[in-house]
XYZ file of N, CA and C in Angstrom:
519
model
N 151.863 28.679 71.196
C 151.003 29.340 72.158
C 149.600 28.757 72.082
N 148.905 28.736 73.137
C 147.680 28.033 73.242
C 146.442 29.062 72.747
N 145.725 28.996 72.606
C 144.483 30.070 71.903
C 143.562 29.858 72.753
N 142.696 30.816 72.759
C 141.104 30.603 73.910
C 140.403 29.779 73.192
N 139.316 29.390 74.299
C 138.396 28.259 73.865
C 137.117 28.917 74.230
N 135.845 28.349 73.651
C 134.518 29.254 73.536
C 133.977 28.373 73.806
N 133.002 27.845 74.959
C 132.453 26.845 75.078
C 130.574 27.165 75.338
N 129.862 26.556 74.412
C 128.594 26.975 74.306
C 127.700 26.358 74.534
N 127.386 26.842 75.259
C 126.242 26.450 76.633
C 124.271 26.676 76.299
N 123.758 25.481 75.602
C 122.748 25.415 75.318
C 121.623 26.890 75.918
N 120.860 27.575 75.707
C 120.249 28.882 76.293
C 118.857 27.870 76.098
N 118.197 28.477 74.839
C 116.904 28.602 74.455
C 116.807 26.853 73.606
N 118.209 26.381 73.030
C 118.119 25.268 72.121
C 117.829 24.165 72.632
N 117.230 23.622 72.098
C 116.646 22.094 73.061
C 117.705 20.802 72.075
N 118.724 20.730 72.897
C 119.446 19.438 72.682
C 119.712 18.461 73.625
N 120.241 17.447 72.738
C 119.985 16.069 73.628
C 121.428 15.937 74.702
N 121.639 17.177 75.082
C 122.464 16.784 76.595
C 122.945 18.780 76.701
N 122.883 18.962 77.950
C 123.479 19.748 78.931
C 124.857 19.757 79.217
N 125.231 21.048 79.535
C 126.937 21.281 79.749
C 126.652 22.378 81.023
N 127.676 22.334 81.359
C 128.469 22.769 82.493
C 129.736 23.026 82.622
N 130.210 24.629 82.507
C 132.089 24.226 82.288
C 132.670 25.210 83.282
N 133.866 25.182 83.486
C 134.314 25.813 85.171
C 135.745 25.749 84.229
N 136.134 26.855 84.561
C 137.247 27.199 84.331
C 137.946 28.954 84.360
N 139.044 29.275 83.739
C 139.038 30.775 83.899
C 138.767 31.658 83.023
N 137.503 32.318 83.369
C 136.940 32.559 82.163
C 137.864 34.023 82.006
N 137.804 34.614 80.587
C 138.746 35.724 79.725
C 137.232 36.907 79.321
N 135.729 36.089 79.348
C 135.054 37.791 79.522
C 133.856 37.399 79.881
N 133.094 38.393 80.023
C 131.452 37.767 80.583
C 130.934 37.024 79.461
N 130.168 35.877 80.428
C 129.070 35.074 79.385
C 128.410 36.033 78.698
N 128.320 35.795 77.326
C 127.217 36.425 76.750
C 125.909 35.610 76.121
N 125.146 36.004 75.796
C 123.807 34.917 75.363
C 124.005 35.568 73.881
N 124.475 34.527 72.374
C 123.805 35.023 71.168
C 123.249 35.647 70.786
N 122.802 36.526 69.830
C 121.855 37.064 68.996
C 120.509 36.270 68.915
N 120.458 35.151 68.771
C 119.708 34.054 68.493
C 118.856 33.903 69.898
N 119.217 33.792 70.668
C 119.082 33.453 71.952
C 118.886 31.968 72.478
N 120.275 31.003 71.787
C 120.485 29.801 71.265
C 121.495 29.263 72.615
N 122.767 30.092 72.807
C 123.781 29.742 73.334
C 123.897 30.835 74.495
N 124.825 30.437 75.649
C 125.539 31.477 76.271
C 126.962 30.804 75.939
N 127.663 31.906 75.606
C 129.299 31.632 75.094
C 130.078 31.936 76.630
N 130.566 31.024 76.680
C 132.138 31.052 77.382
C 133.497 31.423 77.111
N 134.075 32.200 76.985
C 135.524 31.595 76.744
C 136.448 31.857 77.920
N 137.193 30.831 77.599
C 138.255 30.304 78.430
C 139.411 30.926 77.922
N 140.174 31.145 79.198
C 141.979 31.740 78.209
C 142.497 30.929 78.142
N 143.902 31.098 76.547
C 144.271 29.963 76.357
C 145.374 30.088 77.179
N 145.981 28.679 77.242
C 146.968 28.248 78.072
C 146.127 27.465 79.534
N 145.273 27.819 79.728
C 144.469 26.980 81.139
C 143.879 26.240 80.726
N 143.258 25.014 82.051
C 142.696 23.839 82.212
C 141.124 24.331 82.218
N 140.180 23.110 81.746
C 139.087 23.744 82.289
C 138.372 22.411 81.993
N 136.768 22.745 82.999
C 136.703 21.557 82.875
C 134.945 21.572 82.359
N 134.705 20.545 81.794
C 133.463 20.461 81.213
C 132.382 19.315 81.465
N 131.222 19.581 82.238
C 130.512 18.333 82.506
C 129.231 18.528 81.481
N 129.114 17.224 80.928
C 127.798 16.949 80.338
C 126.972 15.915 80.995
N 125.534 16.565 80.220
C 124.659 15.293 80.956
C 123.758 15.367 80.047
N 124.126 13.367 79.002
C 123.313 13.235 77.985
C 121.788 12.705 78.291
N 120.882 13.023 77.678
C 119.549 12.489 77.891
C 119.691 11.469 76.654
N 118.829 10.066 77.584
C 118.617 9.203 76.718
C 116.857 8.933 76.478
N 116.457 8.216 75.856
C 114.775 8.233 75.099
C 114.754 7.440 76.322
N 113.423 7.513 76.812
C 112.876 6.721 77.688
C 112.966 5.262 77.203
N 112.852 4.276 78.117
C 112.957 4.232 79.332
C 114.176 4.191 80.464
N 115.254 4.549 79.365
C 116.816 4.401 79.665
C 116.926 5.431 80.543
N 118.244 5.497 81.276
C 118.223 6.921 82.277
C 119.656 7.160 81.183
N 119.389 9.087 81.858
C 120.559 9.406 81.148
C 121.915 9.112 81.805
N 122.874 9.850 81.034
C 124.332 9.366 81.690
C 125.268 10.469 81.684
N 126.298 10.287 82.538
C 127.142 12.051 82.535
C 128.591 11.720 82.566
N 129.052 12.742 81.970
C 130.612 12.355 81.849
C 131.117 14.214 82.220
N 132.287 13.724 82.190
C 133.617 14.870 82.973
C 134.519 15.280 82.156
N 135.146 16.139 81.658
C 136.450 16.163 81.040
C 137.201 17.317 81.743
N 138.562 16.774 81.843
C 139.196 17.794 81.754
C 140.236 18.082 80.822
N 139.963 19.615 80.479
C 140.782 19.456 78.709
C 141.259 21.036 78.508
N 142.110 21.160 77.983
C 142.986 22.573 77.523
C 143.136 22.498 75.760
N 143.072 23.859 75.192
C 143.142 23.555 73.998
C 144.627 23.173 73.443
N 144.284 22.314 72.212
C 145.068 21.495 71.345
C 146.094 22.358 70.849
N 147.172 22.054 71.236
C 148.177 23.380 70.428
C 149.191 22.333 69.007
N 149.678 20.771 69.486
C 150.282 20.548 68.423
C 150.387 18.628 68.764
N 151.222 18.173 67.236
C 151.081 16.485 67.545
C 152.049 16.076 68.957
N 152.487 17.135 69.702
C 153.073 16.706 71.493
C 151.952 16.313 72.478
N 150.790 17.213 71.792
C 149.974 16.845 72.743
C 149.149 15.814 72.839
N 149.597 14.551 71.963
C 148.792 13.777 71.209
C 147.657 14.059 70.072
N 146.597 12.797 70.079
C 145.785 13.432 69.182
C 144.255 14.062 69.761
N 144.418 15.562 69.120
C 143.287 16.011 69.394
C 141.845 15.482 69.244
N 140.695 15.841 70.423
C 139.403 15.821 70.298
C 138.436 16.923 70.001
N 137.259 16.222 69.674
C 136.187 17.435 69.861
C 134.755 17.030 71.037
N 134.677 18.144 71.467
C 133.180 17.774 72.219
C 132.233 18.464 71.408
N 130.909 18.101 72.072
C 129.937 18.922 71.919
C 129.817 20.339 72.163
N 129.541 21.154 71.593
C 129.504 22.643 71.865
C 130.517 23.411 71.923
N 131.493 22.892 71.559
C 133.103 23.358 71.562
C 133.703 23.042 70.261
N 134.023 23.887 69.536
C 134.467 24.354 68.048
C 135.993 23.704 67.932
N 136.715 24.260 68.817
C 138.111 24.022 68.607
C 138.609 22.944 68.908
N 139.865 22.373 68.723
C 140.498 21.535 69.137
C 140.865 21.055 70.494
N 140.737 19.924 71.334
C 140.986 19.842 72.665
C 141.994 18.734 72.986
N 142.565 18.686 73.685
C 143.679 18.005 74.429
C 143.479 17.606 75.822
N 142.988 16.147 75.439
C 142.426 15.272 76.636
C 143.255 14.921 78.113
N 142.714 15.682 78.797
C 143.594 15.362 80.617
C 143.440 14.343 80.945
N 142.027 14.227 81.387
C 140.999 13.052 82.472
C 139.233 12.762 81.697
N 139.396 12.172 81.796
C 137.848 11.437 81.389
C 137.119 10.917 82.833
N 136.030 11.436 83.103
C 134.931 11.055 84.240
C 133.786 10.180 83.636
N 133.651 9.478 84.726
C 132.378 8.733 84.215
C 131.538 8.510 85.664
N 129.873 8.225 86.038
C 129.741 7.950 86.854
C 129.952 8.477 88.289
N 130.279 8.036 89.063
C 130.679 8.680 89.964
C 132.019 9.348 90.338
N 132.741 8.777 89.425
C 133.824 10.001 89.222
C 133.375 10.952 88.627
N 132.497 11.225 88.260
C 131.835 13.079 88.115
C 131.709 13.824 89.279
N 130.791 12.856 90.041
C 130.650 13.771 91.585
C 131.939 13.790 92.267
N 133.651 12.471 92.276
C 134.172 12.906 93.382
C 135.016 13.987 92.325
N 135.204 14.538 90.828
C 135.502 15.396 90.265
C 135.582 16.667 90.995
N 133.711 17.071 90.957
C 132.989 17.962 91.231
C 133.435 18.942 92.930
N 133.599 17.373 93.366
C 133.637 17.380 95.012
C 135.168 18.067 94.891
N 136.272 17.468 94.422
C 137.690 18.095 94.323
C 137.947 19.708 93.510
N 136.763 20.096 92.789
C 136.584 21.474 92.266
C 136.502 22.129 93.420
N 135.515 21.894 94.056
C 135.011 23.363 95.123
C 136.043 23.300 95.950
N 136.556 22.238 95.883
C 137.676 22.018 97.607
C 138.625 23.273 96.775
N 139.584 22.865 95.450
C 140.195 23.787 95.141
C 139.870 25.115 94.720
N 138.458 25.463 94.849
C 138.165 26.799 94.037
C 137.515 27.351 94.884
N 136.251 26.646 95.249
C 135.317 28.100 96.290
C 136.358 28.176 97.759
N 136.872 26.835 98.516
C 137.091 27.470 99.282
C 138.661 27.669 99.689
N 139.477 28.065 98.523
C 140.508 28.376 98.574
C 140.573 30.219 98.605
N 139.186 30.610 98.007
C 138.505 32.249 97.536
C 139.090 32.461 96.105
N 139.938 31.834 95.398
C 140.259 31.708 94.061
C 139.906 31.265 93.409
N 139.056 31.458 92.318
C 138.670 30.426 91.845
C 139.297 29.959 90.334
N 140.576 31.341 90.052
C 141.062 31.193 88.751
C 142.273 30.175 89.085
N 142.761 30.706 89.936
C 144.207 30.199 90.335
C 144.819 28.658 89.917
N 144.044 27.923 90.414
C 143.633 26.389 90.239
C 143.766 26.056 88.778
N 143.208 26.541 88.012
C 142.928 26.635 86.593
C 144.352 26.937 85.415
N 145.282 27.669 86.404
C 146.268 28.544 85.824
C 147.864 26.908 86.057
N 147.569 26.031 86.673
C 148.535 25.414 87.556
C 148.999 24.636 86.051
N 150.363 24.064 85.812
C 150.764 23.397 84.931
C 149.871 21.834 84.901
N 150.035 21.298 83.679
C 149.422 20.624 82.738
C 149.387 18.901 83.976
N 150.780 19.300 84.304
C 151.372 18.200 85.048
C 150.661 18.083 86.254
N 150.038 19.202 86.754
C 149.232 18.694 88.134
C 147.846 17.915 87.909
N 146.847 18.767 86.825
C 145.509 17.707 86.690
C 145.774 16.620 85.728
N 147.178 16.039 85.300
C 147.091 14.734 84.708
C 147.561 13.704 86.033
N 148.024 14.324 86.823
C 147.888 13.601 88.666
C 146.495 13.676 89.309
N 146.040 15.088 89.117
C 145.065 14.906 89.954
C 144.127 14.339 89.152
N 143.833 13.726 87.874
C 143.209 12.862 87.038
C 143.330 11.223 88.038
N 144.746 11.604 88.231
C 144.782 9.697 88.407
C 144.600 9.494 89.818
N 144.245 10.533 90.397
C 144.119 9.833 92.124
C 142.342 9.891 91.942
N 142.149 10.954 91.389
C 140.687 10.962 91.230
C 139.898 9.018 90.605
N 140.654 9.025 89.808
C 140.561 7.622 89.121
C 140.639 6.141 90.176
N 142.089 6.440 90.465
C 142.462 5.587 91.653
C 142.043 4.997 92.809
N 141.866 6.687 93.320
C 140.976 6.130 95.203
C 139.481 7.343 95.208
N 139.782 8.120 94.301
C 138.230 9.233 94.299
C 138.792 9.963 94.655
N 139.977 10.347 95.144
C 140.809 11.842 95.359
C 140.027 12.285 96.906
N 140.644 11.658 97.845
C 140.829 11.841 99.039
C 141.539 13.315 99.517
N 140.582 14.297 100.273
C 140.877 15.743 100.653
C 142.523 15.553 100.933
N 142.872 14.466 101.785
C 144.326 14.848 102.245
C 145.202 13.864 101.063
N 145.060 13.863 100.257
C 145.630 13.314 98.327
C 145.417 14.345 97.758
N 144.453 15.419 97.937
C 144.328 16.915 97.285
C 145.055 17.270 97.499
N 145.466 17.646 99.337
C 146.065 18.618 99.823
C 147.594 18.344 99.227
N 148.058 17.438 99.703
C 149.465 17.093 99.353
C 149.216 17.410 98.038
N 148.950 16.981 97.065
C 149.434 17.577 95.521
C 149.280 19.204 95.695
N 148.437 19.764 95.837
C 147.797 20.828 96.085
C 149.419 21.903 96.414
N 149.618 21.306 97.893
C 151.153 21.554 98.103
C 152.613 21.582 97.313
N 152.760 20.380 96.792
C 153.365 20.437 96.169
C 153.567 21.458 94.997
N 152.957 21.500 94.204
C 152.420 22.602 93.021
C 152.568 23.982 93.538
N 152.265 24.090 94.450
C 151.760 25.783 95.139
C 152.598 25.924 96.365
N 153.365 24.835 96.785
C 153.947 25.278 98.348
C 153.421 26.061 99.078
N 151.972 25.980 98.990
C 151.140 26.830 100.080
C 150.535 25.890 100.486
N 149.900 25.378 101.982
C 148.846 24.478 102.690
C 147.500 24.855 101.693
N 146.755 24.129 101.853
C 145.141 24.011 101.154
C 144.543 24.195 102.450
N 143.952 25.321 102.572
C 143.016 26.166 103.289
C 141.476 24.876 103.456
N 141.347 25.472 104.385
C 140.024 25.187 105.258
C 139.158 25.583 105.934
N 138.475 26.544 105.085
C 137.848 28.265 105.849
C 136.225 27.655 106.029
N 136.006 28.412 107.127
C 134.641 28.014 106.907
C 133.667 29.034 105.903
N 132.330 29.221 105.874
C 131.792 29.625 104.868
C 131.842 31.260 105.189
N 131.901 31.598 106.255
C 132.145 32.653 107.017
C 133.314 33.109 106.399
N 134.282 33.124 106.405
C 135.526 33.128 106.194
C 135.718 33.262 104.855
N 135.033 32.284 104.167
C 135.304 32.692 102.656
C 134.584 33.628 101.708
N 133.454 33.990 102.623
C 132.790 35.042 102.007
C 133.490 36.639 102.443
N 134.117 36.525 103.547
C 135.158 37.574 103.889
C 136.206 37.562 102.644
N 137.044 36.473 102.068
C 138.208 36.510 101.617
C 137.388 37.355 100.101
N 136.347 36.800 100.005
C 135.830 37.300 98.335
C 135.475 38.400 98.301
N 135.006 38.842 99.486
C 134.728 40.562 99.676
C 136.327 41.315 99.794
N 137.038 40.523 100.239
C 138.659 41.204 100.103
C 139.251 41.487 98.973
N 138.821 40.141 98.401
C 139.416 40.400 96.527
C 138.918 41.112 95.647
């Protein structure tokens, strides 16, 4: 069985790179005692995904990377990693670099804000974001290369609401 993951999100601490993580979260952020971190956790068994953005010393610019990663349950899943700000063991999907961060980013909202789900996506077997890793890689993950996987996985069409529309569906849920 997979275990939750706690992913900790710089507050008050001044370190040399920023996070960002999207996934389904299991309870509200909380901010430390310290007032150091806001904690995440993620439930186990789901995907989730984590962007950093390291600062480098002047005069260099910084640089950002992507992961998408579920926690480490055993040697099937190969060999485990660690990131920054994340304690436990992880089990590497997709690696972003560059501008595969943004068309990442760009393939998140398509599947999350405007589907009005935003857990759902998160919940899908292991086997869909090590595909949707490689089209992302491939061609940048083209909306109608979403949709079709998207389909496949869910045998439901991938919605196309406007903003109107999806602020209705979230007031529904």
């Amino acid at each position: 069985m997979r275990y939750s993951v706690t992913v900790d999100v710089p507050y008050m601490k001044k370190l040399p790179y920023t996070i960002y993580s999207k996934g389904s979260v299991i309870e509200i952020p909380h901010i430390d005692k310290n007032q150091e971190y806001v904690h995440f956790k993620y439930a186990g068994g789901t995907v989730f995904v984590v962007f950093y953005t390291f600062k480098k010393p002047a005069p260099q610019k910084e640089y950002r990377r992507a992961y998408i990663v579920t926690c480490w349950e055993s040697e099937t899943d190969g060999e485990s990693i660690t990131l920054p700000g994340i304690d436990e063991k992880l089990c590497l999907i997709f690696t972003a670099r560059g501008r595969k961060v943004d068309d990442l980013r760009r393939v998140l909202y398509v599947l999350t804000d405007e589907q009005g789900d935003e857990h759902k996506v998160f919940k899908l077997p292991l086997l869909f974001w090590y595909r949707l890793g490689a089209l992302i890689q491939q061609s940048g993950a083209a909306r109608s290369d979403v949709a079709v996987l998207w389909e496949s996985f869910t045998h439901k069409k991938l919605l196309k609401l406007s903003k109107k529309e999806r602020q209705k569906l979230r007031k529904a849920v």
